[in-house]
Each structure stands twice: as structure tokens, then as C-alpha cells.
PDB file of C-alpha atoms in Angstrom:
ATOM      1  CA  UNK A  19     -73.137 -63.010   6.407  1.00  0.00           C
ATOM      2  CA  UNK A  20     -73.984 -62.044   2.814  1.00  0.00           C
ATOM      3  CA  UNK A  21     -74.769 -58.567   2.183  1.00  0.00           C
ATOM      4  CA  UNK A  22     -77.109 -57.104  -0.383  1.00  0.00           C
ATOM      5  CA  UNK A  23     -76.383 -54.096  -2.547  1.00  0.00           C
ATOM      6  CA  UNK A  24     -78.979 -52.197  -4.655  1.00  0.00           C
ATOM      7  CA  UNK A  25     -76.616 -50.275  -6.928  1.00  0.00           C
ATOM      8  CA  UNK A  26     -77.455 -47.145  -8.927  1.00  0.00           C
ATOM      9  CA  UNK A  27     -75.470 -44.647 -10.804  1.00  0.00           C
ATOM     10  CA  UNK A  28     -71.923 -43.276  -9.745  1.00  0.00           C
ATOM     11  CA  UNK A  29     -68.927 -44.740  -7.874  1.00  0.00           C
ATOM     12  CA  UNK A  30     -70.775 -45.052  -4.572  1.00  0.00           C
ATOM     13  CA  UNK A  31     -71.558 -48.773  -5.282  1.00  0.00           C
ATOM     14  CA  UNK A  32     -67.888 -49.414  -5.981  1.00  0.00           C
ATOM     15  CA  UNK A  33     -67.048 -48.007  -2.612  1.00  0.00           C
ATOM     16  CA  UNK A  34     -69.372 -50.373  -0.772  1.00  0.00           C
ATOM     17  CA  UNK A  35     -67.950 -53.280  -2.802  1.00  0.00           C
ATOM     18  CA  UNK A  36     -64.460 -52.452  -1.668  1.00  0.00           C
ATOM     19  CA  UNK A  37     -65.533 -51.867   1.923  1.00  0.00           C
ATOM     20  CA  UNK A  38     -67.617 -55.076   1.937  1.00  0.00           C
ATOM     21  CA  UNK A  39     -64.398 -57.007   0.600  1.00  0.00           C
ATOM     22  CA  UNK A  40     -62.283 -55.488   3.332  1.00  0.00           C
ATOM     23  CA  UNK A  41     -64.683 -56.756   5.942  1.00  0.00           C
ATOM     24  CA  UNK A  42     -64.883 -60.175   4.499  1.00  0.00           C
ATOM     25  CA  UNK A  43     -68.558 -59.788   3.481  1.00  0.00           C
ATOM     26  CA  UNK A  44     -69.561 -61.506   0.341  1.00  0.00           C
ATOM     27  CA  UNK A  45     -71.943 -59.441  -1.823  1.00  0.00           C
ATOM     28  CA  UNK A  46     -75.150 -60.063  -3.795  1.00  0.00           C
ATOM     29  CA  UNK A  47     -75.735 -57.146  -6.056  1.00  0.00           C
ATOM     30  CA  UNK A  48     -78.913 -55.801  -7.772  1.00  0.00           C
ATOM     31  CA  UNK A  49     -77.687 -53.660 -10.351  1.00  0.00           C
ATOM     32  CA  UNK A  50     -80.226 -51.245 -12.101  1.00  0.00           C
ATOM     33  CA  UNK A  51     -79.827 -51.177 -15.720  1.00  0.00           C
ATOM     34  CA  UNK A  52     -78.933 -47.696 -17.472  1.00  0.00           C
ATOM     35  CA  UNK A  53     -77.946 -46.523 -14.003  1.00  0.00           C
ATOM     36  CA  UNK A  54     -75.399 -48.818 -12.596  1.00  0.00           C
ATOM     37  CA  UNK A  55     -71.954 -48.679 -14.505  1.00  0.00           C
ATOM     38  CA  UNK A  56     -71.358 -51.880 -16.508  1.00  0.00           C
ATOM     39  CA  UNK A  57     -67.745 -52.113 -14.881  1.00  0.00           C
ATOM     40  CA  UNK A  58     -69.560 -52.929 -11.668  1.00  0.00           C
ATOM     41  CA  UNK A  59     -70.196 -56.511 -12.802  1.00  0.00           C
ATOM     42  CA  UNK A  60     -66.337 -57.110 -13.391  1.00  0.00           C
ATOM     43  CA  UNK A  61     -65.618 -55.706 -10.060  1.00  0.00           C
ATOM     44  CA  UNK A  62     -68.071 -57.844  -8.245  1.00  0.00           C
ATOM     45  CA  UNK A  63     -66.604 -60.756 -10.241  1.00  0.00           C
ATOM     46  CA  UNK A  64     -63.139 -60.285  -8.466  1.00  0.00           C
ATOM     47  CA  UNK A  65     -64.563 -61.632  -5.229  1.00  0.00           C
ATOM     48  CA  UNK A  66     -67.314 -63.929  -4.090  1.00  0.00           C
ATOM     49  CA  UNK A  67     -70.120 -61.756  -5.511  1.00  0.00           C
ATOM     50  CA  UNK A  68     -73.154 -62.296  -7.742  1.00  0.00           C
ATOM     51  CA  UNK A  69     -74.999 -59.790  -9.826  1.00  0.00           C
ATOM     52  CA  UNK A  70     -78.566 -59.680 -10.831  1.00  0.00           C
ATOM     53  CA  UNK A  71     -79.359 -56.828 -13.486  1.00  0.00           C
ATOM     54  CA  UNK A  72     -82.963 -55.426 -13.321  1.00  0.00           C
ATOM     55  CA  UNK A  73     -84.834 -52.749 -15.096  1.00  0.00           C
ATOM     56  CA  UNK A  74     -85.982 -49.822 -13.018  1.00  0.00           C
ATOM     57  CA  UNK A  75     -89.209 -50.821 -11.653  1.00  0.00           C
ATOM     58  CA  UNK A  76     -88.706 -54.622 -10.948  1.00  0.00           C
ATOM     59  CA  UNK A  77     -88.718 -54.508  -7.285  1.00  0.00           C
ATOM     60  CA  UNK A  78     -90.314 -57.942  -6.950  1.00  0.00           C
ATOM     61  CA  UNK A  79     -87.348 -59.285  -9.048  1.00  0.00           C
ATOM     62  CA  UNK A  80     -84.851 -57.593  -6.885  1.00  0.00           C
ATOM     63  CA  UNK A  81     -86.447 -58.882  -3.584  1.00  0.00           C
ATOM     64  CA  UNK A  82     -86.725 -62.488  -5.158  1.00  0.00           C
ATOM     65  CA  UNK A  83     -83.066 -62.473  -5.934  1.00  0.00           C
ATOM     66  CA  UNK A  84     -81.873 -61.173  -2.574  1.00  0.00           C
ATOM     67  CA  UNK A  85     -83.900 -63.698  -0.815  1.00  0.00           C
ATOM     68  CA  UNK A  86     -82.526 -66.548  -2.918  1.00  0.00           C
ATOM     69  CA  UNK A  87     -79.078 -65.439  -1.988  1.00  0.00           C
ATOM     70  CA  UNK A  88     -80.034 -65.653   1.666  1.00  0.00           C
ATOM     71  CA  UNK A  89     -79.626 -61.835   2.223  1.00  0.00           C
ATOM     72  CA  UNK A  90     -81.173 -60.402   5.398  1.00  0.00           C
ATOM     73  CA  UNK A  91     -79.206 -56.869   5.128  1.00  0.00           C
ATOM     74  CA  UNK A  92     -78.849 -54.714   2.261  1.00  0.00           C
ATOM     75  CA  UNK A  93     -77.725 -51.129   1.388  1.00  0.00           C
ATOM     76  CA  UNK A  94     -78.620 -48.813  -1.365  1.00  0.00           C
ATOM     77  CA  UNK A  95     -75.919 -47.045  -2.940  1.00  0.00           C
ATOM     78  CA  UNK A  96     -75.859 -44.743  -6.148  1.00  0.00           C
ATOM     79  CA  UNK A  97     -78.036 -42.289  -7.614  1.00  0.00           C
ATOM     80  CA  UNK A  98     -81.194 -43.132  -9.668  1.00  0.00           C
ATOM     81  CA  UNK A  99     -82.754 -40.050 -11.691  1.00  0.00           C
ATOM     82  CA  UNK A 100     -85.955 -39.221  -9.734  1.00  0.00           C
ATOM     83  CA  UNK A 101     -87.653 -37.772 -12.808  1.00  0.00           C
ATOM     84  CA  UNK A 102     -87.809 -41.193 -14.240  1.00  0.00           C
ATOM     85  CA  UNK A 103     -90.740 -41.929 -12.016  1.00  0.00           C
ATOM     86  CA  UNK A 104     -92.921 -39.787 -14.284  1.00  0.00           C
ATOM     87  CA  UNK A 105     -92.522 -41.890 -17.267  1.00  0.00           C
ATOM     88  CA  UNK A 106     -89.722 -44.121 -17.668  1.00  0.00           C
ATOM     89  CA  UNK A 107     -90.550 -46.718 -15.111  1.00  0.00           C
ATOM     90  CA  UNK A 108     -92.638 -49.921 -15.888  1.00  0.00           C
ATOM     91  CA  UNK A 109     -93.312 -50.947 -12.412  1.00  0.00           C
ATOM     92  CA  UNK A 110     -93.852 -54.559 -11.651  1.00  0.00           C
ATOM     93  CA  UNK A 111     -96.620 -55.769  -9.356  1.00  0.00           C
ATOM     94  CA  UNK A 112     -94.586 -55.138  -6.254  1.00  0.00           C
ATOM     95  CA  UNK A 113     -93.588 -51.704  -7.228  1.00  0.00           C
ATOM     96  CA  UNK A 114     -97.058 -50.722  -8.337  1.00  0.00           C
ATOM     97  CA  UNK A 115     -98.518 -51.862  -5.008  1.00  0.00           C
ATOM     98  CA  UNK A 116     -96.051 -49.444  -3.409  1.00  0.00           C
ATOM     99  CA  UNK A 117     -96.866 -46.504  -5.835  1.00  0.00           C
ATOM    100  CA  UNK A 118    -100.458 -46.986  -5.270  1.00  0.00           C
ATOM    101  CA  UNK A 119    -100.194 -46.206  -1.498  1.00  0.00           C
ATOM    102  CA  UNK A 120     -98.086 -43.209  -1.854  1.00  0.00           C
ATOM    103  CA  UNK A 121     -99.646 -39.812  -1.104  1.00  0.00           C
ATOM    104  CA  UNK A 122     -96.698 -38.184  -2.801  1.00  0.00           C
ATOM    105  CA  UNK A 123     -93.731 -39.466  -5.090  1.00  0.00           C
ATOM    106  CA  UNK A 124     -90.980 -37.403  -3.252  1.00  0.00           C
ATOM    107  CA  UNK A 125     -87.878 -39.341  -2.492  1.00  0.00           C
ATOM    108  CA  UNK A 126     -88.401 -39.967   1.208  1.00  0.00           C
ATOM    109  CA  UNK A 127     -91.985 -41.351   0.579  1.00  0.00           C
ATOM    110  CA  UNK A 128     -91.014 -43.537  -2.144  1.00  0.00           C
ATOM    111  CA  UNK A 129     -87.808 -45.060  -0.776  1.00  0.00           C
ATOM    112  CA  UNK A 130     -89.398 -45.516   2.713  1.00  0.00           C
ATOM    113  CA  UNK A 131     -92.222 -47.466   1.208  1.00  0.00           C
ATOM    114  CA  UNK A 132     -89.873 -49.598  -0.607  1.00  0.00           C
ATOM    115  CA  UNK A 133     -87.914 -50.232   2.535  1.00  0.00           C
ATOM    116  CA  UNK A 134     -91.040 -51.205   4.314  1.00  0.00           C
ATOM    117  CA  UNK A 135     -91.839 -53.991   1.461  1.00  0.00           C
ATOM    118  CA  UNK A 136     -88.495 -55.169   1.833  1.00  0.00           C
ATOM    119  CA  UNK A 137     -88.574 -55.452   5.625  1.00  0.00           C
ATOM    120  CA  UNK A 138     -91.769 -57.310   5.368  1.00  0.00           C
ATOM    121  CA  UNK A 139     -89.901 -59.887   3.181  1.00  0.00           C
ATOM    122  CA  UNK A 140     -87.177 -60.244   5.691  1.00  0.00           C
ATOM    123  CA  UNK A 141     -84.557 -57.943   4.283  1.00  0.00           C
ATOM    124  CA  UNK A 142     -83.494 -54.757   6.194  1.00  0.00           C
ATOM    125  CA  UNK A 143     -82.138 -51.776   4.712  1.00  0.00           C
ATOM    126  CA  UNK A 144     -79.073 -50.656   6.739  1.00  0.00           C
ATOM    127  CA  UNK A 145     -77.314 -47.257   7.140  1.00  0.00           C
ATOM    128  CA  UNK A 146     -75.603 -46.654   3.767  1.00  0.00           C
ATOM    129  CA  UNK A 147     -72.771 -45.087   5.398  1.00  0.00           C
ATOM    130  CA  UNK A 148     -71.997 -48.044   7.842  1.00  0.00           C
ATOM    131  CA  UNK A 149     -69.240 -49.258   5.804  1.00  0.00           C
ATOM    132  CA  UNK A 150     -67.809 -45.775   4.891  1.00  0.00           C
ATOM    133  CA  UNK A 151     -67.574 -43.832   8.083  1.00  0.00           C
ATOM    134  CA  UNK A 152     -63.973 -42.446   7.424  1.00  0.00           C
ATOM    135  CA  UNK A 153     -65.582 -40.669   4.229  1.00  0.00           C
ATOM    136  CA  UNK A 154     -67.955 -38.643   6.225  1.00  0.00           C
ATOM    137  CA  UNK A 155     -67.344 -34.859   6.321  1.00  0.00           C
ATOM    138  CA  UNK A 156     -65.756 -33.480   9.409  1.00  0.00           C
ATOM    139  CA  UNK A 157     -66.398 -30.325  11.305  1.00  0.00           C
ATOM    140  CA  UNK A 158     -64.621 -27.127  10.694  1.00  0.00           C
ATOM    141  CA  UNK A 159     -62.557 -25.817   7.746  1.00  0.00           C
ATOM    142  CA  UNK A 160     -61.754 -28.776   5.327  1.00  0.00           C
ATOM    143  CA  UNK A 161     -59.562 -26.881   2.890  1.00  0.00           C
ATOM    144  CA  UNK A 162     -56.490 -24.732   3.085  1.00  0.00           C
ATOM    145  CA  UNK A 163     -58.543 -21.663   2.673  1.00  0.00           C
ATOM    146  CA  UNK A 164     -61.294 -20.837   5.045  1.00  0.00           C
ATOM    147  CA  UNK A 165     -64.479 -18.937   3.752  1.00  0.00           C
ATOM    148  CA  UNK A 166     -64.121 -15.153   3.492  1.00  0.00           C
ATOM    149  CA  UNK A 167     -66.239 -12.904   5.614  1.00  0.00           C
ATOM    150  CA  UNK A 168     -68.599 -12.252   2.759  1.00  0.00           C
ATOM    151  CA  UNK A 169     -68.683 -16.024   1.811  1.00  0.00           C
ATOM    152  CA  UNK A 170     -69.389 -16.892   5.565  1.00  0.00           C
ATOM    153  CA  UNK A 171     -72.148 -14.512   5.646  1.00  0.00           C
ATOM    154  CA  UNK A 172     -73.785 -16.062   2.605  1.00  0.00           C
ATOM    155  CA  UNK A 173     -73.431 -19.550   4.002  1.00  0.00           C
ATOM    156  CA  UNK A 174     -74.801 -18.600   7.332  1.00  0.00           C
ATOM    157  CA  UNK A 175     -77.776 -16.792   5.462  1.00  0.00           C
ATOM    158  CA  UNK A 176     -78.414 -19.884   3.318  1.00  0.00           C
ATOM    159  CA  UNK A 177     -78.659 -22.462   6.093  1.00  0.00           C
ATOM    160  CA  UNK A 178     -82.325 -21.432   6.943  1.00  0.00           C
ATOM    161  CA  UNK A 179     -83.290 -21.785   3.263  1.00  0.00           C
ATOM    162  CA  UNK A 180     -81.457 -24.917   2.838  1.00  0.00           C
ATOM    163  CA  UNK A 181     -82.806 -26.675   6.021  1.00  0.00           C
ATOM    164  CA  UNK A 182     -86.267 -25.701   4.861  1.00  0.00           C
ATOM    165  CA  UNK A 183     -86.196 -27.131   1.298  1.00  0.00           C
ATOM    166  CA  UNK A 184     -84.345 -30.286   2.795  1.00  0.00           C
ATOM    167  CA  UNK A 185     -87.150 -30.577   5.368  1.00  0.00           C
ATOM    168  CA  UNK A 186     -89.776 -30.414   2.697  1.00  0.00           C
ATOM    169  CA  UNK A 187     -87.885 -33.132   0.580  1.00  0.00           C
ATOM    170  CA  UNK A 188     -87.529 -30.697  -2.250  1.00  0.00           C
ATOM    171  CA  UNK A 189     -83.682 -30.851  -2.420  1.00  0.00           C
ATOM    172  CA  UNK A 190     -80.673 -30.661  -0.288  1.00  0.00           C
ATOM    173  CA  UNK A 191     -78.634 -27.682  -1.842  1.00  0.00           C
ATOM    174  CA  UNK A 192     -79.117 -23.989  -2.419  1.00  0.00           C
ATOM    175  CA  UNK A 193     -76.745 -21.535  -4.016  1.00  0.00           C
ATOM    176  CA  UNK A 194     -76.340 -17.968  -2.488  1.00  0.00           C
ATOM    177  CA  UNK A 195     -74.593 -14.683  -3.498  1.00  0.00           C
ATOM    178  CA  UNK A 196     -74.904 -11.497  -1.605  1.00  0.00           C
ATOM    179  CA  UNK A 197     -77.534 -13.062   0.771  1.00  0.00           C
ATOM    180  CA  UNK A 198     -79.809 -13.637  -1.888  1.00  0.00           C
ATOM    181  CA  UNK A 199     -80.792 -17.312  -3.045  1.00  0.00           C
ATOM    182  CA  UNK A 200     -79.861 -17.692  -6.575  1.00  0.00           C
ATOM    183  CA  UNK A 201     -80.749 -21.393  -7.283  1.00  0.00           C
ATOM    184  CA  UNK A 202     -82.692 -24.129  -5.363  1.00  0.00           C
ATOM    185  CA  UNK A 203     -81.866 -27.816  -6.014  1.00  0.00           C
ATOM    186  CA  UNK A 204     -85.001 -30.038  -6.851  1.00  0.00           C
ATOM    187  CA  UNK A 205     -85.034 -33.160  -8.950  1.00  0.00           C
ATOM    188  CA  UNK A 206     -82.091 -31.973 -11.385  1.00  0.00           C
ATOM    189  CA  UNK A 207     -79.573 -32.469  -8.717  1.00  0.00           C
ATOM    190  CA  UNK A 208     -76.702 -30.547  -7.115  1.00  0.00           C
ATOM    191  CA  UNK A 209     -74.387 -30.019 -10.185  1.00  0.00           C
ATOM    192  CA  UNK A 210     -77.215 -28.742 -12.320  1.00  0.00           C
ATOM    193  CA  UNK A 211     -78.412 -26.333  -9.592  1.00  0.00           C
ATOM    194  CA  UNK A 212     -74.760 -24.920  -9.426  1.00  0.00           C
ATOM    195  CA  UNK A 213     -74.552 -24.712 -13.149  1.00  0.00           C
ATOM    196  CA  UNK A 214     -77.803 -22.682 -13.273  1.00  0.00           C
ATOM    197  CA  UNK A 215     -76.605 -20.507 -10.545  1.00  0.00           C
ATOM    198  CA  UNK A 216     -73.329 -19.579 -12.359  1.00  0.00           C
ATOM    199  CA  UNK A 217     -75.413 -18.682 -15.338  1.00  0.00           C
ATOM    200  CA  UNK A 218     -77.677 -16.503 -13.283  1.00  0.00           C
ATOM    201  CA  UNK A 219     -75.312 -14.823 -10.943  1.00  0.00           C
ATOM    202  CA  UNK A 220     -71.733 -15.359 -12.309  1.00  0.00           C
ATOM    203  CA  UNK A 221     -68.838 -15.768 -10.136  1.00  0.00           C
ATOM    204  CA  UNK A 222     -68.691 -15.683  -6.342  1.00  0.00           C
ATOM    205  CA  UNK A 223     -71.677 -17.836  -5.308  1.00  0.00           C
ATOM    206  CA  UNK A 224     -71.362 -19.972  -2.231  1.00  0.00           C
ATOM    207  CA  UNK A 225     -73.029 -23.498  -2.269  1.00  0.00           C
ATOM    208  CA  UNK A 226     -74.975 -24.751   0.831  1.00  0.00           C
ATOM    209  CA  UNK A 227     -75.451 -28.636   0.892  1.00  0.00           C
ATOM    210  CA  UNK A 228     -77.240 -30.027   3.957  1.00  0.00           C
ATOM    211  CA  UNK A 229     -78.809 -33.070   5.328  1.00  0.00           C
ATOM    212  CA  UNK A 230     -82.366 -33.428   5.927  1.00  0.00           C
ATOM    213  CA  UNK A 231     -83.398 -32.531   9.536  1.00  0.00           C
ATOM    214  CA  UNK A 232     -84.320 -35.983  10.177  1.00  0.00           C
ATOM    215  CA  UNK A 233     -81.808 -37.701   7.653  1.00  0.00           C
ATOM    216  CA  UNK A 234     -82.299 -41.301   7.173  1.00  0.00           C
ATOM    217  CA  UNK A 235     -78.903 -42.533   6.714  1.00  0.00           C
ATOM    218  CA  UNK A 236     -80.157 -45.530   4.864  1.00  0.00           C
ATOM    219  CA  UNK A 237     -80.609 -43.540   1.610  1.00  0.00           C
ATOM    220  CA  UNK A 238     -80.393 -40.277   0.099  1.00  0.00           C
ATOM    221  CA  UNK A 239     -77.153 -39.253   1.972  1.00  0.00           C
ATOM    222  CA  UNK A 240     -75.651 -36.088   0.702  1.00  0.00           C
ATOM    223  CA  UNK A 241     -72.672 -36.784  -1.521  1.00  0.00           C
ATOM    224  CA  UNK A 242     -70.071 -34.749  -2.939  1.00  0.00           C
ATOM    225  CA  UNK A 243     -66.841 -35.445  -4.881  1.00  0.00           C
ATOM    226  CA  UNK A 244     -64.692 -34.339  -7.964  1.00  0.00           C
ATOM    227  CA  UNK A 245     -67.752 -33.739 -10.058  1.00  0.00           C
ATOM    228  CA  UNK A 246     -68.936 -31.247  -7.420  1.00  0.00           C
ATOM    229  CA  UNK A 247     -65.635 -29.207  -7.579  1.00  0.00           C
ATOM    230  CA  UNK A 248     -65.783 -29.341 -11.265  1.00  0.00           C
ATOM    231  CA  UNK A 249     -69.248 -27.994 -11.376  1.00  0.00           C
ATOM    232  CA  UNK A 250     -68.312 -25.155  -8.887  1.00  0.00           C
ATOM    233  CA  UNK A 251     -65.167 -24.208 -10.811  1.00  0.00           C
ATOM    234  CA  UNK A 252     -67.012 -24.011 -14.013  1.00  0.00           C
ATOM    235  CA  UNK A 253     -69.836 -21.801 -12.424  1.00  0.00           C
ATOM    236  CA  UNK A 254     -67.286 -19.644 -10.594  1.00  0.00           C
ATOM    237  CA  UNK A 255     -68.606 -20.796  -7.160  1.00  0.00           C
ATOM    238  CA  UNK A 256     -66.013 -20.061  -4.329  1.00  0.00           C
ATOM    239  CA  UNK A 257     -67.356 -21.902  -1.109  1.00  0.00           C
ATOM    240  CA  UNK A 258     -69.019 -24.879  -0.226  1.00  0.00           C
ATOM    241  CA  UNK A 259     -70.843 -25.798   3.190  1.00  0.00           C
ATOM    242  CA  UNK A 260     -71.494 -29.472   4.090  1.00  0.00           C
ATOM    243  CA  UNK A 261     -73.094 -31.026   7.345  1.00  0.00           C
ATOM    244  CA  UNK A 262     -70.482 -32.816   9.310  1.00  0.00           C
ATOM    245  CA  UNK A 263     -71.184 -36.410   9.862  1.00  0.00           C
ATOM    246  CA  UNK A 264     -73.996 -36.350   7.446  1.00  0.00           C
ATOM    247  CA  UNK A 265     -72.400 -36.047   4.022  1.00  0.00           C
ATOM    248  CA  UNK A 266     -69.874 -38.190   2.200  1.00  0.00           C
ATOM    249  CA  UNK A 267     -66.749 -36.980   0.557  1.00  0.00           C
ATOM    250  CA  UNK A 268     -65.601 -39.300  -2.277  1.00  0.00           C
ATOM    251  CA  UNK A 269     -61.836 -39.228  -3.089  1.00  0.00           C
ATOM    252  CA  UNK A 270     -61.444 -36.940  -0.076  1.00  0.00           C
ATOM    253  CA  UNK A 271     -57.662 -36.322  -0.825  1.00  0.00           C
ATOM    254  CA  UNK A 272     -58.225 -35.556  -4.469  1.00  0.00           C
ATOM    255  CA  UNK A 273     -61.333 -33.564  -3.649  1.00  0.00           C
ATOM    256  CA  UNK A 274     -59.575 -31.308  -1.129  1.00  0.00           C
ATOM    257  CA  UNK A 275     -56.635 -30.850  -3.422  1.00  0.00           C
ATOM    258  CA  UNK A 276     -59.100 -30.037  -6.446  1.00  0.00           C
ATOM    259  CA  UNK A 277     -60.763 -27.403  -4.203  1.00  0.00           C
ATOM    260  CA  UNK A 278     -57.407 -26.086  -2.956  1.00  0.00           C
ATOM    261  CA  UNK A 279     -56.224 -25.628  -6.668  1.00  0.00           C
ATOM    262  CA  UNK A 280     -59.369 -23.861  -7.505  1.00  0.00           C
ATOM    263  CA  UNK A 281     -59.343 -21.640  -4.486  1.00  0.00           C
ATOM    264  CA  UNK A 282     -62.527 -23.023  -3.271  1.00  0.00           C
ATOM    265  CA  UNK A 283     -63.246 -23.069   0.477  1.00  0.00           C
ATOM    266  CA  UNK A 284     -64.980 -25.985   2.011  1.00  0.00           C
ATOM    267  CA  UNK A 285     -66.428 -26.306   5.570  1.00  0.00           C
ATOM    268  CA  UNK A 286     -68.199 -28.820   7.565  1.00  0.00           C
ATOM    269  CA  UNK A 287     -71.226 -27.545   9.716  1.00  0.00           C
ATOM    270  CA  UNK A 288     -71.489 -28.882  13.063  1.00  0.00           C
ATOM    271  CA  UNK A 289     -75.319 -29.053  13.790  1.00  0.00           C
TER     272      UNK A 289
END
């Protein structure tokens, strides 16, 4: 059965491509211009895959392509800068009809509405981690070093705030130092929030990244990777907590090795 992929920025789409290839599922890919990496097309071309490039906002074109390919199941993978919705998007009629029905333009409301329109057209969005289960964070200490007592206290303190902002669909990450919330992620993304925290509080911050209370695993799944470790190292952050089974770790071996080299403790919270 041909699988659809709606691809945004980052390496997430490449991982879906590789996983689908290993499962013998041909792909039909909708790649978002100025978001998806150009190299994605060459990667798709190695197998029985086809690519349609669209501008952000061309929802109708995306659906038409997937239907013409016989796609009935699709996954979303990769980031799209949320702030673009405030000026950089030229919506087609299909997306405009979605936007006009929204009471708010937060991530959950927007993507849920898009998923509903796709479902009406016979295309079901499926769990974006369904092909990548081995990449989900495990529970407990994931690095050579466990958090210190002070880091653990900051992480435990941060859970309530992080769960609250995630539940309100504001962001999924907060940065804590000495039981004070230093930075809260909003539309700027995790790495920018970490950098801001480093500038405000210096070294010794702990990063708490959580899933939403009712996380829809079809989209907006928490993701960390080498860029996260690089951001933490630059900011002097020393500990990271993820939600076990609800966050993807890209390049796990390299991620853990880099965290160990930087003296960063990483744990998976079992909710």
C-alpha cells in the first residue's frame, strides 16, 4: 500500500523514507518548498517514490496529488515554522476554508483541522512514530551521568510548568535554574528557548521537554537530536528530561555520545 508523506524541515522526513523503504512501502511525498530539504527528492528517487513540491498553503494541491497517487494513509514529518501563518502563507481555497473555521491558530487547532479535511477526502493521517518506534525515548537515565540532586530538583520543579504550557498548546519546553523558570518555549522552538535561557541565567540550567497531556502522536511529537545537545552545550545547560515513549531521539547513539562528552545528563520520565 502506497504511503503518503507530508514533509517539512529537518531530518525527520528522511527517517520516514528509510523506514518505509525497509517495510517495502512505496512513498508519495508532498514536500513543502523552503521547508523540506532539496536533497529529499534525490533520496525519494532511489526507490519507487514520487515527489510533489508545494508552497506552504497549497493544501488543496497536496490532497489532489495524494489522491491521484492512490494514497489512503499519510504521515506528517518535519517542522514548519509556525510563525509563517501570520504573513508568509498564501492559502489556497482549501486551506482558507480551514482557517476561517478556526477559533485559534495554535498548532493543535490548525493541524487537527487539516487532518479532518484530509480524512473527508479519504486520506487518514496516522501516528508519525508508527515507523520509528525504536527511536522513542526510554524511561530512566539515558546517559552515563544521572542528574545531580540539584538538577533533579529543578527538573521535578519544572514538570508542573512544562505540563501546563503543553496543555495550553503554548510550547513543550521550559528551562529551569534553582527552581526558577528561566525560559518558556513558544513559537520560536526549543533551541531558541535554550539559547535565551543561557543568555539570561548562564550555565547550570536544566531543560524539561514534555509531550502534551493528550499528545496526538500523528503530529507535533517532541523531537530532540544533535542540534539539541549543541544548543545546550552553547548555553551551558547541563540536564535534559524527556517523556518516555512520547519523544523521538534522532541519531540516538551519536546523541548520547555527544551528551556524555558534554557532561549533559538525559533522563526519560515515565508518566
